[in-house]
Amino acid sequence: MSTQTLTTKKVKKQSNFKYMISEIKKNKVSYLMIAPFLTIFCLFTVLPIISSMVLSFTYFNMLEFPEWRGLYNYVRLFLEDDVFLIAVKNTLVFAFLTGPVSYILCFVFAWFINELTPKIRAFMTLVFYAPSMCSSIYVIWTYIFDGDSYGLMNSYLMKAGLIDTPIQWLTDVNYNVTIIIIIQLWLSLGTSFLSFMAGFKSLDHSLCEAGAIDGIRNRFQELVYITIPQMKNILLFGAVMQISSAFAVGAVPMALGGFPSTDYSLHTVVVHIYDYGNVRYEMGYASAIAFLLCLAMIGTNKVIQKLLKTGD
Amino acid sequence: MKNSAKKVLSLAVAVSMIAGLSVVADLSVSAAQPLEEKTYVVLDYDRNNNYYAYLEANKDAKKPQGFEEFYPVSGASWTVGENEEKAAKAIEEGKTAQLIDYSGKANVLHIPDQKAYITWNVNVPETGKYNIFVEYQTDENARNKFASDILVNGAVPFNEMLDVSFGGAYKDRNPIETDSRGDDLRPRQDMMKVWQLGELKDSDGNYNGNFEIVFDQGNNTVTLFTQGEPVYISGIYVKSIKSIPSYAQKKAEYENNGYKEITSGDGIKWQAEEVSEKSSSAIYPMYDKASAATEPQSPSNIKMNIMGGSQWSNAGSWIRWTFDVPETGLYKLNIKFRQSAQEGLYVSRNIYIDEEIPFSELEGYKFIYNSEWQNDVLGTEDEDFLFYLEEGTHTIKMEVTMGTMADVIRVLNDSVFQLNDMYKRIILISGTTPDQFRDYNFPKLIPNLLDTWTQQADILEEQVEIIKAVTGSSGSLVASISTFARDLDALVEKPRTISSRLSSYNDSISSLSSYIQNLLNQSLEIDYFEVLPVNAVPSEPSAGGWTQFVYECGRFINSFVQDYSLTDMSQVNKDSRMVTVWVSTGRDQAQVLKDMIADLFTPETGIQVNLQLVQGSVIEATLAGKGPDIALMQGTAQPVNFAIRGALVDLIEMAETYDADEGGWESIASRFSPSAITPFRFNGAVYALPETQAFDVMFYRKDVFAELGLTVPRTWDEFYQIVPVLQRNNLKVGLPDIGAAVSGVVQSAPMTQNMFSALVFQKGGRYYKEDLKSTAFDEEPAKEAFAELVECYTKFDFPVKYNFYNRFRSGEMPLAIQAYTQYNQLSAAAPEIEGLWDMAPIPGTIVTDENGNELIDRSQGSVISGAVMFEKTKDKEAAWEFMKWYTSAEAQARYALDMEAIMGPAARQAVSNIEAFEDLPWTKDEKEVLKRSWDEVRGIEELPGSYYTARGIQNAFRLSAYNYENPYEQFALKNKEINEEIKRKYEEFGLTDEDVTK
């Protein structure tokens, strides 16, 4: 590519724009092929991000025309909004606890399951992937952690004599964060796990044989020296997915812990956006939060990519 | 006996505690009411005094024949009102009962809205059993069945004579009509003004046939004690009990009289949906789209083609059809029906020809189960029954009866009661989760425990055998009863295992009681009737494979082109005025609303309504310019929230502009309790008209209260006094859910926090200060209220989260404060505790007025929904016209009654229109409790940012109640947050410096 650019520059002093047009014409079939995706992507992803960026500098209450406010929303976000800081803290807690932990768990489980016989493997894959197939399956946890004395966990503990009054698992600040983290972990064992499974299957087994000849002594060495290097791209994909989903935690705490959760103990950035956008109708402010979250996600992904790339 | 309690069951022994409350003048607290007398709940109700025992006791009494006598009401003596004071008041108001000429009869007694005793002297020639019938006509103002206690010789002979109900008769107002799209419309129902001959029978279906009452030779008295529904009574009949001949006897009679069998011609056929009369407005034509053979049928349109179904399933409800016979002779009768309600069982009907059951085989005639349509030529396996019909018009009436299952149901119901009673006694000792490692020695503490269980195990086994014998099948449900019986035996053998098996014991009782509920469902659908010559073959009940296939294909293709929207816009005249209305409820509700608009609103005003069923936020749609003119059923906090952003129209202005001649805003506002408008009022404007308003009442179990000798608490002091008594007995007390609302968004303070509002108001507090710019939570009353609320959970340990319906039924929670709409669920779906519970206003606080009289203040908040009009509405006058009509008493009552007709009494609406509330079928006593509570409901204002109030209270509550933080500190802290948010919102809308009024 770069050599081609150089030669073109030498041959004709064409302007960049004209050159681009001619290149597009040359590759029009390729452009035609990505057109459907690109249109939809622009319409439903790029455009909203841009409009939310613009709105983040305004006051917009959904009913009246937006009003320009400059950086006011951002100033307020960082200097006045205590709840936002709680939300950032909670999001980071969720992201750091569920993100890497579930990433490692996914990898370990995938590795273990890959060793099983095909039939059991298929079954176990289903078991691990099932929670993410049915998106609102997590409501079964409300049954387990019901605050009623006949709730599953409460009645079990009361029968065992460990507690004598029911615990409000999902609204008591002493318990709800831990419970949501466990549920979030359980839920997040989905996509990455599946992609790791695929990764393990596409391994080149001749390399393992070569490794065995070259002196690999156990499965762990094989994992570190042969398997992981081969799976670099899959690992990167998994990491990006995991980080994005960790930052986007919001639906589960809201559905299980209620909105607003007790003393904002489960208030994540996404919940905060919901709060300002759908309850207080301050779209400008909500847009500012959303835009920051978007930046944070992109930034973290960049860092992850760097980390994994330098790792090899 | 469904709705109302068995009155004598809990004779309220009134002990006058505080006397001299007759002068009520100039109250210091506006809403407070005089303190009522203390009621001790006493159960002097003997369950064993039932009709079964009465029949057993009078087994040998004769049934004298040939006696029939009418006793007109003019010859009876009658007094009005439960007591002299009330009677005097009724006479003063000119609303007393009197003899009038009515509907073709002279000297009938008209009883308006009040209770009355009417006593007849009855003279019979011979001691023995007789039937009593009451001739009456339901008043058009009546909303309930006319109910009455019946006394013979001054006493109630058996419990089933309490609250005997007599229904009206209904008919379709018009034949079935079709709309512009060709779909059949459900006909409107009218109550018929005809004299009815009311039979005395058990409305729960535990006994078949009319009650047989024993009279002594000579003088006897019969007394009706009516329960307050308006009614006309002309008199009573006392008749000999007729015995119905068997078919064999009837056949012999046919032969003796030489009746000829009709052997030629096509016979007569008529569609079941063409009904002449029925016992309830809820029994209306339905449609079946499943079978191609149902007549009439169409793959593309809705055709009302069948009759009956789930609304025709309660004992005593009946339908009557009329048909013409061309030639005198003997015919057979075919009914095309579908019985898919009782799998493996049958449903029963009494079949009357010309108002008489022709032979005993038609008493409790059985219709067997099949999920498909089937024919039943009435008869036995060996022969078809023949009916002698003379040329001319005849009627056939089918009445729901429990048939041979009646005894089973009665016995099982009694078992559930006995077993539940044992459960209650056990938990009084050990609580619901007994310590498994402790031997409580229950058999010693509850002397009759093991005997009762042994006895009940035998009874259950016996009933299982009966069910098997009658139905010839043993389904899984029957098996579960035998398992339960075996479990009981096991418990008797090893009483030490009671503690570990208590919860499964309780589950078994619940499943037994739901099995009984299931048996009571006698629903049956009928497509058509055929009166056939004796040798004719009835038409095929199901379509052939090919016809059905073509029909299904037609339906499938039609599903692509059918217009599912509620309003047929192609038929709407483009020039006519139009209002777009959004509803966010279920399809049934929207359909009812649509029918109402078509019936009442559009014809009268000429305004077309485009009704849209939309789930989702109105706000986004309004932003996109796709929003409606009017949105219905908006939550308490929404209207002001939208209005401060300039989205809504001020309705006071609307009223003053368009209705100045009719009294303007005042006349509209007078439809509602002022408390219902408060949350929609801001800065001198009102942004919504209320639709529903729900508040709390207190539910209590009479049996538990009587056993523990408790009084119904009137004040919080009394309430807190009995809490320890209940808790010592391992029983729980329920307060309305405050901190446990897990799913759903808490947006408005009163939503889940009615208990808090009640405490704040009753302590003389308020939510917001006069300037409406900050909360009044820094004032003492609010702080105390909050601390008291927290103490309920920290000190008294009330359960935060619980299933009220289940725990109230099992008796585990005999006292709870809940939204009054719970009443409907309990009365519709908890038959085993019928008559064992009641509702009362919530506890109050004693206040003293200027004259030193003690009054009780029962203020509380409420949950309200309302209808709003958007600012960008083009034709505001038309939209206002619609809102006015929709919130009128007529429309609201019709909506509520129609909903109840379709979805049953559990779906009764909490209407906010006061006049419409009066029209709902609450009994007189229920209405009294509700009105009393409603009068003291107070409105809570909504302000910019007031959504934060609910949050603040909830957070402070959870932190103090679960984690034992200092409630005062937490409350102050969260109050600060609330005020900051309110201040911020005021700034946002530039209202900080302006004066804000209500």
PDB file of N, CA and C in Angstrom, chain A residues 186-225:
ATOM      1  N   TRP A 186     -21.417 -14.782  36.409  1.00  0.00           N
ATOM      2  CA  TRP A 186     -22.127 -15.934  35.861  1.00  0.00           C
ATOM      3  C   TRP A 186     -22.640 -15.623  34.457  1.00  0.00           C
ATOM      4  N   LEU A 187     -23.139 -14.372  34.311  1.00  0.00           N
ATOM      5  CA  LEU A 187     -23.706 -13.985  33.027  1.00  0.00           C
ATOM      6  C   LEU A 187     -22.641 -13.779  31.963  1.00  0.00           C
ATOM      7  N   SER A 188     -21.467 -13.276  32.403  1.00  0.00           N
ATOM      8  CA  SER A 188     -20.491 -12.840  31.411  1.00  0.00           C
ATOM      9  C   SER A 188     -19.665 -13.993  30.866  1.00  0.00           C
ATOM     10  N   LEU A 189     -19.910 -15.207  31.371  1.00  0.00           N
ATOM     11  CA  LEU A 189     -19.167 -16.352  30.856  1.00  0.00           C
ATOM     12  C   LEU A 189     -19.704 -16.779  29.504  1.00  0.00           C
ATOM     13  N   GLY A 190     -20.130 -15.851  28.692  1.00  0.00           N
ATOM     14  CA  GLY A 190     -20.796 -16.248  27.460  1.00  0.00           C
ATOM     15  C   GLY A 190     -19.946 -16.121  26.231  1.00  0.00           C
ATOM     16  N   THR A 191     -19.940 -14.923  25.668  1.00  0.00           N
ATOM     17  CA  THR A 191     -19.342 -14.700  24.363  1.00  0.00           C
ATOM     18  C   THR A 191     -17.860 -15.068  24.343  1.00  0.00           C
ATOM     19  N   SER A 192     -17.106 -14.555  25.329  1.00  0.00           N
ATOM     20  CA  SER A 192     -15.665 -14.815  25.320  1.00  0.00           C
ATOM     21  C   SER A 192     -15.407 -16.305  25.411  1.00  0.00           C
ATOM     22  N   PHE A 193     -16.188 -16.953  26.267  1.00  0.00           N
ATOM     23  CA  PHE A 193     -16.034 -18.389  26.451  1.00  0.00           C
ATOM     24  C   PHE A 193     -16.190 -19.118  25.126  1.00  0.00           C
ATOM     25  N   LEU A 194     -17.223 -18.721  24.387  1.00  0.00           N
ATOM     26  CA  LEU A 194     -17.491 -19.389  23.126  1.00  0.00           C
ATOM     27  C   LEU A 194     -16.365 -19.149  22.127  1.00  0.00           C
ATOM     28  N   SER A 195     -15.864 -17.895  22.114  1.00  0.00           N
ATOM     29  CA  SER A 195     -14.799 -17.607  21.155  1.00  0.00           C
ATOM     30  C   SER A 195     -13.515 -18.337  21.561  1.00  0.00           C
ATOM     31  N   PHE A 196     -13.278 -18.492  22.855  1.00  0.00           N
ATOM     32  CA  PHE A 196     -12.107 -19.252  23.290  1.00  0.00           C
ATOM     33  C   PHE A 196     -12.233 -20.718  22.880  1.00  0.00           C
ATOM     34  N   MET A 197     -13.462 -21.230  23.017  1.00  0.00           N
ATOM     35  CA  MET A 197     -13.692 -22.618  22.612  1.00  0.00           C
ATOM     36  C   MET A 197     -13.333 -22.791  21.144  1.00  0.00           C
ATOM     37  N   ALA A 198     -13.790 -21.800  20.348  1.00  0.00           N
ATOM     38  CA  ALA A 198     -13.501 -21.856  18.917  1.00  0.00           C
ATOM     39  C   ALA A 198     -11.995 -21.781  18.703  1.00  0.00           C
ATOM     40  N   GLY A 199     -11.331 -20.918  19.478  1.00  0.00           N
ATOM     41  CA  GLY A 199      -9.890 -20.758  19.388  1.00  0.00           C
ATOM     42  C   GLY A 199      -9.166 -22.061  19.655  1.00  0.00           C
ATOM     43  N   PHE A 200      -9.582 -22.748  20.712  1.00  0.00           N
ATOM     44  CA  PHE A 200      -8.920 -24.004  21.052  1.00  0.00           C
ATOM     45  C   PHE A 200      -9.082 -25.034  19.947  1.00  0.00           C
ATOM     46  N   LYS A 201     -10.253 -24.968  19.301  1.00  0.00           N
ATOM     47  CA  LYS A 201     -10.516 -25.961  18.260  1.00  0.00           C
ATOM     48  C   LYS A 201      -9.669 -25.712  17.019  1.00  0.00           C
ATOM     49  N   SER A 202      -9.333 -24.427  16.783  1.00  0.00           N
ATOM     50  CA  SER A 202      -8.616 -24.131  15.547  1.00  0.00           C
ATOM     51  C   SER A 202      -7.096 -24.225  15.729  1.00  0.00           C
ATOM     52  N   LEU A 203      -6.680 -24.736  16.893  1.00  0.00           N
ATOM     53  CA  LEU A 203      -5.242 -24.844  17.140  1.00  0.00           C
ATOM     54  C   LEU A 203      -4.588 -25.809  16.148  1.00  0.00           C
ATOM     55  N   ASP A 204      -3.368 -25.491  15.844  1.00  0.00           N
ATOM     56  CA  ASP A 204      -2.606 -26.363  14.946  1.00  0.00           C
ATOM     57  C   ASP A 204      -1.920 -27.441  15.796  1.00  0.00           C
ATOM     58  N   HIS A 205      -2.418 -28.667  15.710  1.00  0.00           N
ATOM     59  CA  HIS A 205      -1.917 -29.710  16.614  1.00  0.00           C
ATOM     60  C   HIS A 205      -0.506 -30.174  16.269  1.00  0.00           C
ATOM     61  N   SER A 206      -0.126 -29.897  15.020  1.00  0.00           N
ATOM     62  CA  SER A 206       1.238 -30.322  14.675  1.00  0.00           C
ATOM     63  C   SER A 206       2.260 -29.584  15.527  1.00  0.00           C
ATOM     64  N   LEU A 207       1.890 -28.326  15.914  1.00  0.00           N
ATOM     65  CA  LEU A 207       2.809 -27.557  16.756  1.00  0.00           C
ATOM     66  C   LEU A 207       2.992 -28.225  18.117  1.00  0.00           C
ATOM     67  N   CYS A 208       1.888 -28.797  18.629  1.00  0.00           N
ATOM     68  CA  CYS A 208       1.980 -29.475  19.926  1.00  0.00           C
ATOM     69  C   CYS A 208       2.916 -30.674  19.831  1.00  0.00           C
ATOM     70  N   GLU A 209       2.743 -31.394  18.725  1.00  0.00           N
ATOM     71  CA  GLU A 209       3.623 -32.545  18.533  1.00  0.00           C
ATOM     72  C   GLU A 209       5.072 -32.098  18.461  1.00  0.00           C
ATOM     73  N   ALA A 210       5.281 -31.033  17.686  1.00  0.00           N
ATOM     74  CA  ALA A 210       6.645 -30.501  17.572  1.00  0.00           C
ATOM     75  C   ALA A 210       7.155 -30.093  18.939  1.00  0.00           C
ATOM     76  N   GLY A 211       6.288 -29.450  19.717  1.00  0.00           N
ATOM     77  CA  GLY A 211       6.668 -29.022  21.064  1.00  0.00           C
ATOM     78  C   GLY A 211       7.037 -30.213  21.922  1.00  0.00           C
ATOM     79  N   ALA A 212       6.235 -31.280  21.816  1.00  0.00           N
ATOM     80  CA  ALA A 212       6.500 -32.476  22.614  1.00  0.00           C
ATOM     81  C   ALA A 212       7.886 -33.021  22.295  1.00  0.00           C
ATOM     82  N   ILE A 213       8.230 -32.996  20.999  1.00  0.00           N
ATOM     83  CA  ILE A 213       9.551 -33.471  20.590  1.00  0.00           C
ATOM     84  C   ILE A 213      10.628 -32.535  21.139  1.00  0.00           C
ATOM     85  N   ASP A 214      10.278 -31.231  21.116  1.00  0.00           N
ATOM     86  CA  ASP A 214      11.267 -30.243  21.552  1.00  0.00           C
ATOM     87  C   ASP A 214      11.387 -30.156  23.073  1.00  0.00           C
ATOM     88  N   GLY A 215      10.622 -30.958  23.808  1.00  0.00           N
ATOM     89  CA  GLY A 215      10.874 -31.011  25.240  1.00  0.00           C
ATOM     90  C   GLY A 215       9.817 -30.374  26.123  1.00  0.00           C
ATOM     91  N   ILE A 216       8.567 -30.154  25.598  1.00  0.00           N
ATOM     92  CA  ILE A 216       7.491 -29.702  26.478  1.00  0.00           C
ATOM     93  C   ILE A 216       7.185 -30.841  27.433  1.00  0.00           C
ATOM     94  N   ARG A 217       7.178 -30.531  28.734  1.00  0.00           N
ATOM     95  CA  ARG A 217       7.059 -31.641  29.668  1.00  0.00           C
ATOM     96  C   ARG A 217       5.627 -31.845  30.176  1.00  0.00           C
ATOM     97  N   ASN A 218       4.818 -30.764  30.267  1.00  0.00           N
ATOM     98  CA  ASN A 218       3.441 -30.958  30.762  1.00  0.00           C
ATOM     99  C   ASN A 218       2.451 -30.062  30.021  1.00  0.00           C
ATOM    100  N   ARG A 219       1.182 -30.272  30.333  1.00  0.00           N
ATOM    101  CA  ARG A 219       0.134 -29.533  29.643  1.00  0.00           C
ATOM    102  C   ARG A 219       0.229 -28.053  29.914  1.00  0.00           C
ATOM    103  N   PHE A 220       0.698 -27.692  31.101  1.00  0.00           N
ATOM    104  CA  PHE A 220       0.784 -26.283  31.437  1.00  0.00           C
ATOM    105  C   PHE A 220       1.811 -25.574  30.547  1.00  0.00           C
ATOM    106  N   GLN A 221       2.946 -26.225  30.376  1.00  0.00           N
ATOM    107  CA  GLN A 221       3.966 -25.647  29.484  1.00  0.00           C
ATOM    108  C   GLN A 221       3.416 -25.530  28.072  1.00  0.00           C
ATOM    109  N   GLU A 222       2.680 -26.548  27.691  1.00  0.00           N
ATOM    110  CA  GLU A 222       2.094 -26.530  26.341  1.00  0.00           C
ATOM    111  C   GLU A 222       1.169 -25.317  26.201  1.00  0.00           C
ATOM    112  N   LEU A 223       0.385 -25.099  27.276  1.00  0.00           N
ATOM    113  CA  LEU A 223      -0.547 -23.962  27.255  1.00  0.00           C
ATOM    114  C   LEU A 223       0.201 -22.649  27.098  1.00  0.00           C
ATOM    115  N   VAL A 224       1.241 -22.472  27.911  1.00  0.00           N
ATOM    116  CA  VAL A 224       1.946 -21.195  27.928  1.00  0.00           C
ATOM    117  C   VAL A 224       2.754 -20.973  26.655  1.00  0.00           C
ATOM    118  N   TYR A 225       3.449 -22.024  26.191  1.00  0.00           N
ATOM    119  CA  TYR A 225       4.385 -21.796  25.081  1.00  0.00           C
ATOM    120  C   TYR A 225       3.775 -22.022  23.704  1.00  0.00           C
TER     121      TYR A 225
END
